[in-house]
Amino acid sequence: GSVACRACPANSLSAKGSVTISNCWCAAGFAYDSGAGTCSPCSAGTYKAAAGSVACSRCLGGSVGAGNGTGCECLAGHGVYPSCVCWPGTYLDAGACVDCPADTDSSSGGQSISDCFSPLLTNVAASSNGASESAAYSQSGFPASAAIDGVLTGSWL
């Protein structure tokens, strides 16, 4: 006799001609939850682009899951995926945008904690007659220290 076809569980599918439930794979946007024994949606900030047995992957920093968990997109103002950038005041750490340490800031696109800086000091570079001069200025405009050709010439804070 012939065998009656049975549907795969919710949010899963199989190839034509499959004969057992083990041939069912979680659909794109879903991953197998062994505790529940079902295919569950990818959690916020994760995605799975194709059907299969793989877990959902984490979206890159500055992005969120989109398309019902089948892809990622940059947050508003963060560029075009996968080239998302972190907001000012944050930096990229292990694929996620995290806040700079207390009393520090960053410009848009911070790629590491070294991109966080103290907003009280801003580096200013100038060049005259070929010699490189730089000074750090406090918010009041007075030099914090000055260096000419790498030699510290004073500290006024």
XYZ file of N, CA and C in Angstrom:
471
model
N 0.788 -1.168 0.000
C 0.000 0.000 0.000
C 0.845 1.252 0.000
N 0.168 2.337 -0.168
C 0.827 3.631 -0.177
C 0.873 4.209 1.224
N 1.855 5.068 1.463
C 2.045 5.719 2.758
C 1.467 7.120 2.672
N 0.667 7.500 3.639
C 0.075 8.837 3.653
C 1.126 9.856 4.078
N 1.170 10.949 3.374
C 2.102 12.026 3.722
C 1.587 12.759 4.942
N 2.510 13.149 5.806
C 2.170 13.931 6.985
C 2.958 15.233 6.923
N 2.342 16.264 7.396
C 2.985 17.583 7.376
C 4.103 17.647 8.409
N 5.134 18.394 8.069
C 6.182 18.676 9.043
C 5.583 19.552 10.140
N 6.193 19.568 11.334
C 5.692 20.448 12.409
C 5.698 21.915 11.978
N 4.998 22.734 12.729
C 4.891 24.173 12.436
C 6.272 24.796 12.256
N 6.391 25.702 11.306
C 7.603 26.472 11.034
C 8.765 25.613 10.538
N 8.449 24.465 9.940
C 9.484 23.613 9.356
C 8.995 23.091 8.017
N 9.934 22.532 7.239
C 9.604 22.026 5.914
C 10.559 20.910 5.546
N 10.256 20.196 4.479
C 11.134 19.111 4.018
C 11.151 19.098 2.501
N 12.113 18.376 1.953
C 12.214 18.243 0.500
C 11.151 17.259 -0.001
N 10.778 17.380 -1.238
C 9.827 16.457 -1.856
C 10.383 15.037 -1.764
N 9.528 14.106 -1.380
C 9.938 12.708 -1.272
C 10.453 12.308 0.092
N 10.464 13.227 1.059
C 10.916 12.897 2.416
C 9.969 11.869 3.022
N 10.514 10.967 3.836
C 9.685 9.885 4.373
C 9.601 9.869 5.901
N 10.444 10.643 6.608
C 10.384 10.659 8.074
C 10.439 12.088 8.587
N 10.021 12.247 9.830
C 10.034 13.574 10.451
C 11.461 14.111 10.580
N 12.443 13.226 10.605
C 13.838 13.676 10.710
C 14.289 14.402 9.444
N 13.496 14.332 8.374
C 13.803 15.063 7.141
C 13.257 16.493 7.178
N 12.553 16.844 8.245
C 12.004 18.197 8.382
C 13.079 19.123 8.962
N 13.183 20.310 8.394
C 14.154 21.317 8.831
C 13.408 22.583 9.213
N 13.939 23.307 10.196
C 13.333 24.583 10.569
C 13.456 25.558 9.403
N 12.382 26.304 9.165
C 12.337 27.282 8.080
C 13.273 28.455 8.378
N 13.564 29.258 7.356
C 14.345 30.482 7.546
C 13.653 31.332 8.605
N 14.440 31.922 9.500
C 13.881 32.740 10.566
C 13.508 31.951 11.812
N 13.731 30.613 11.789
C 13.392 29.739 12.914
C 14.549 28.797 13.211
N 14.694 28.436 14.491
C 15.726 27.493 14.901
C 15.082 26.451 15.815
N 15.667 25.259 15.844
C 15.107 24.177 16.650
C 15.331 24.435 18.127
N 14.265 24.364 18.884
C 14.300 24.511 20.335
C 14.145 23.121 20.925
N 15.253 22.527 21.376
C 15.215 21.142 21.859
C 14.353 20.996 23.108
N 14.265 22.043 23.914
C 13.431 21.990 25.112
C 11.964 21.858 24.769
N 11.528 22.617 23.766
C 10.123 22.587 23.364
C 9.869 21.548 22.274
N 10.934 21.112 21.601
C 10.773 20.156 20.513
C 10.124 20.750 19.281
N 10.250 22.079 19.120
C 9.640 22.768 17.980
C 10.631 23.757 17.376
N 10.260 24.298 16.247
C 11.033 25.365 15.623
C 10.504 26.694 16.151
N 11.375 27.460 16.817
C 10.977 28.734 17.416
C 11.578 29.886 16.620
N 10.900 31.030 16.615
C 11.433 32.189 15.882
C 12.800 32.603 16.421
N 13.641 33.118 15.539
C 14.923 33.677 15.976
C 14.626 34.812 16.950
N 15.427 34.923 17.998
C 15.213 35.978 18.994
C 15.643 37.328 18.429
N 15.251 38.383 19.111
C 15.594 39.741 18.676
C 17.104 39.869 18.497
N 17.529 40.515 17.405
C 18.951 40.718 17.137
C 19.642 39.532 16.501
N 18.879 38.492 16.121
C 19.446 37.313 15.457
C 18.662 37.021 14.183
N 19.237 36.164 13.322
C 18.586 35.826 12.062
C 19.039 34.449 11.587
N 18.278 33.877 10.671
C 18.666 32.657 9.960
C 18.097 32.796 8.552
N 18.982 32.924 7.563
C 18.577 33.269 6.206
C 17.962 32.108 5.424
N 18.260 30.857 5.787
C 17.775 29.718 5.001
C 17.300 28.602 5.923
N 16.477 27.714 5.387
C 16.021 26.551 6.139
C 17.212 25.650 6.438
N 17.157 24.961 7.558
C 18.232 24.040 7.897
C 18.319 23.808 9.382
N 19.340 23.079 9.781
C 19.485 22.703 11.192
C 20.386 23.651 11.971
N 20.884 24.698 11.342
C 21.785 25.627 12.033
C 21.005 26.552 12.958
N 21.697 27.073 13.951
C 21.097 28.017 14.902
C 20.987 29.395 14.259
N 20.231 30.258 14.880
C 20.151 31.647 14.428
C 21.487 32.318 14.726
N 21.909 33.239 13.859
C 23.169 33.970 14.019
C 22.876 35.366 14.540
N 23.826 35.916 15.265
C 23.704 37.257 15.821
C 23.936 38.301 14.736
N 23.076 39.313 14.679
C 23.273 40.425 13.751
C 24.475 41.242 14.220
N 25.155 41.899 13.304
C 26.308 42.739 13.629
C 25.882 43.956 14.423
N 26.832 44.569 15.116
C 26.563 45.773 15.890
C 25.925 46.853 15.047
N 25.001 47.590 15.634
C 24.321 48.665 14.918
C 23.209 48.165 14.023
N 22.834 46.867 14.156
C 21.774 46.316 13.319
C 20.799 45.512 14.162
N 19.676 45.193 13.563
C 18.638 44.404 14.216
C 18.141 43.347 13.248
N 17.521 42.307 13.785
C 16.891 41.294 12.944
C 15.777 41.928 12.131
N 15.611 41.473 10.910
C 14.583 42.022 10.023
C 13.974 40.892 9.209
N 12.900 41.182 8.516
C 12.286 40.186 7.638
C 11.867 38.936 8.394
N 11.224 39.124 9.548
C 10.786 37.987 10.370
C 11.935 37.065 10.736
N 13.102 37.642 11.039
C 14.244 36.850 11.482
C 15.043 36.211 10.370
N 14.792 36.600 9.111
C 15.515 36.002 7.985
C 16.709 36.829 7.546
N 16.918 37.987 8.158
C 18.051 38.838 7.800
C 18.233 39.922 8.842
N 19.126 40.841 8.579
C 19.394 41.957 9.480
C 19.351 43.243 8.689
N 19.126 44.336 9.374
C 19.205 45.657 8.757
C 19.781 46.619 9.777
N 20.446 47.647 9.280
C 21.033 48.643 10.164
C 19.929 49.444 10.843
N 20.199 49.856 12.077
C 19.292 50.775 12.747
C 19.286 52.083 11.965
N 18.241 52.869 12.099
C 18.151 54.147 11.394
C 19.401 54.976 11.654
N 20.002 55.483 10.603
C 21.186 56.315 10.729
C 22.482 55.549 10.899
N 22.458 54.222 10.765
C 23.656 53.401 10.977
C 24.244 52.865 9.672
N 23.815 53.332 8.514
C 24.394 52.889 7.254
C 23.588 51.781 6.602
N 24.248 51.010 5.722
C 23.614 49.928 4.973
C 24.258 48.609 5.381
N 23.439 47.625 5.767
C 23.942 46.335 6.248
C 24.787 45.657 5.178
N 25.922 45.040 5.483
C 26.448 44.804 6.819
C 27.433 45.867 7.289
N 27.466 47.013 6.640
C 28.417 48.071 7.016
C 27.796 49.038 8.008
N 27.107 48.525 9.013
C 26.486 49.378 10.028
C 27.568 49.974 10.924
N 27.329 51.174 11.394
C 28.250 51.813 12.319
C 27.539 52.075 13.640
N 28.294 52.126 14.711
C 27.718 52.389 16.031
C 27.412 53.877 16.194
N 26.444 54.175 17.052
C 26.079 55.553 17.363
C 27.241 56.256 18.052
N 27.288 57.580 17.998
C 28.268 58.308 18.807
C 28.070 57.935 20.286
N 29.164 57.838 21.027
C 29.101 57.465 22.432
C 29.170 55.962 22.663
N 29.300 55.195 21.564
C 29.411 53.738 21.660
C 30.554 53.260 20.777
N 30.921 51.990 20.932
C 31.943 51.375 20.084
C 31.576 49.919 19.866
N 32.163 49.301 18.846
C 31.869 47.920 18.489
C 32.698 46.977 19.355
N 32.025 46.034 20.031
C 32.698 45.053 20.878
C 32.019 43.699 20.662
N 32.752 42.744 20.117
C 32.222 41.396 19.864
C 30.929 41.449 19.056
N 30.883 42.334 18.062
C 29.737 42.401 17.169
C 28.563 43.197 17.677
N 28.694 43.842 18.833
C 27.594 44.637 19.380
C 28.094 46.036 19.727
N 27.215 47.021 19.586
C 27.547 48.382 19.983
C 27.334 48.502 21.485
N 28.377 48.897 22.200
C 28.296 49.060 23.654
C 28.710 50.483 24.019
N 28.224 50.951 25.156
C 28.529 52.307 25.605
C 30.005 52.461 25.929
N 30.547 53.632 25.603
C 31.904 53.971 26.032
C 31.904 54.058 27.556
N 33.070 53.881 28.192
C 33.151 53.992 29.652
C 32.670 55.361 30.127
N 32.338 55.450 31.424
C 31.876 56.702 32.023
C 32.847 57.835 31.722
N 32.307 59.011 31.481
C 33.071 60.226 31.218
C 33.879 60.174 29.927
N 33.499 59.288 28.997
C 34.147 59.272 27.682
C 33.064 59.288 26.610
N 33.476 59.536 25.387
C 32.566 59.650 24.252
C 33.269 59.080 23.025
N 32.554 58.918 21.936
C 33.165 58.508 20.668
C 32.401 59.163 19.540
N 33.064 59.280 18.409
C 32.358 59.761 17.229
C 31.637 58.563 16.622
N 30.832 58.789 15.634
C 30.108 57.708 14.970
C 31.087 56.705 14.368
N 30.793 55.434 14.508
C 31.617 54.401 13.894
C 32.743 53.893 14.746
N 32.685 54.063 16.067
C 33.737 53.555 16.940
C 33.926 52.056 16.749
N 35.166 51.632 16.452
C 35.450 50.225 16.176
C 36.044 49.482 17.361
N 36.492 50.202 18.394
C 37.045 49.566 19.590
C 36.999 50.586 20.719
N 37.277 50.104 21.932
C 37.261 50.993 23.096
C 38.290 52.108 22.954
N 39.330 51.887 22.162
C 40.339 52.934 21.966
C 39.775 54.132 21.199
N 38.599 53.983 20.582
C 37.958 55.103 19.895
C 37.161 55.991 20.856
N 37.052 55.565 22.121
C 36.392 56.396 23.136
C 37.411 57.413 23.649
N 36.983 58.641 23.850
C 37.893 59.695 24.280
C 37.222 60.547 25.343
N 38.017 61.275 26.080
C 37.479 62.194 27.074
C 36.960 63.431 26.352
N 35.691 63.804 26.561
C 35.180 65.002 25.877
C 35.800 66.281 26.429
N 36.525 66.192 27.555
C 37.167 67.373 28.120
C 38.425 67.758 27.365
N 39.052 66.787 26.697
C 40.274 67.064 25.937
C 40.061 66.702 24.484
N 40.467 67.577 23.608
C 40.368 67.331 22.178
C 41.731 67.581 21.565
N 42.218 66.650 20.780
C 43.520 66.845 20.137
C 43.381 67.775 18.953
N 44.289 68.699 18.875
C 44.318 69.647 17.771
C 45.687 69.532 17.118
N 45.716 69.308 15.828
C 46.998 69.174 15.136
C 47.193 70.368 14.214
N 48.404 70.841 14.152
C 48.729 71.952 13.264
C 50.096 71.692 12.664
N 50.377 72.322 11.559
C 51.682 72.148 10.940
C 52.179 73.508 10.472
N 53.406 73.828 10.873
C 54.012 75.064 10.401
C 55.458 74.762 10.056
N 55.941 75.287 8.981
C 57.276 75.072 8.407
C 57.729 73.608 8.483
N 56.759 72.680 8.272
C 57.101 71.268 8.193
C 57.178 70.565 9.528
N 57.182 71.297 10.658
C 57.266 70.669 11.979
C 55.867 70.356 12.468
N 55.704 69.201 13.019
C 54.404 68.793 13.532
C 54.245 69.313 14.948
N 53.153 70.033 15.189
C 52.874 70.552 16.511
C 51.487 70.078 16.919
N 51.335 69.681 18.160
C 50.002 69.306 18.635
C 49.839 69.765 20.062
N 48.620 70.024 20.441
C 48.335 70.447 21.807
C 46.963 69.922 22.190
N 46.755 69.669 23.457
C 45.449 69.274 23.965
C 44.843 70.497 24.640
N 43.603 70.797 24.353
C 42.949 71.966 24.902
C 41.760 71.536 25.747
N 41.586 72.168 26.901
C 40.418 71.897 27.736
C 39.232 72.599 27.104
N 38.035 72.355 27.643
C 36.848 73.002 27.095
C 36.923 74.518 27.235
N 37.712 75.017 28.177
C 37.845 76.464 28.345
C 38.702 77.087 27.253
N 39.447 76.242 26.498
C 40.292 76.744 25.440
C 41.745 76.882 25.827
N 42.093 76.714 27.117
C 43.484 76.796 27.544
C 44.175 75.466 27.309
N 45.432 75.469 26.889
C 46.149 74.211 26.642
C 46.282 73.381 27.915
N 46.025 72.073 27.801
C 46.244 71.154 28.916
C 47.724 70.817 28.981
N 48.322 70.617 27.837
C 49.762 70.415 27.722
C 50.101 70.664 26.264
N 51.332 70.902 25.998
C 51.721 71.153 24.620
C 52.945 70.326 24.289
N 53.002 69.815 23.057
C 54.162 69.042 22.611
C 54.585 69.565 21.251
N 55.843 69.806 21.104
C 56.391 70.219 19.815
C 57.433 69.187 19.444
N 57.269 68.566 18.294
C 58.144 67.491 17.843
C 58.295 66.410 18.913
N 57.209 66.109 19.637
C 57.217 65.025 20.604
C 57.801 65.379 21.958
N 58.206 66.652 22.176
C 58.798 67.056 23.449
C 57.754 67.833 24.245
N 57.465 67.380 25.466
C 56.494 68.049 26.309
C 57.056 69.400 26.745
N 56.306 70.464 26.486
C 56.813 71.805 26.790
C 56.103 72.433 27.980
N 55.078 71.815 28.494
C 54.422 72.423 29.666
C 53.092 71.796 29.943
N 52.584 72.061 31.124
C 51.267 71.599 31.525
C 50.603 72.710 32.291
N 49.414 73.094 31.874
C 48.753 74.254 32.486
C 47.465 73.912 33.191
N 47.086 72.641 33.315
C 45.837 72.303 34.007
C 46.087 71.976 35.447
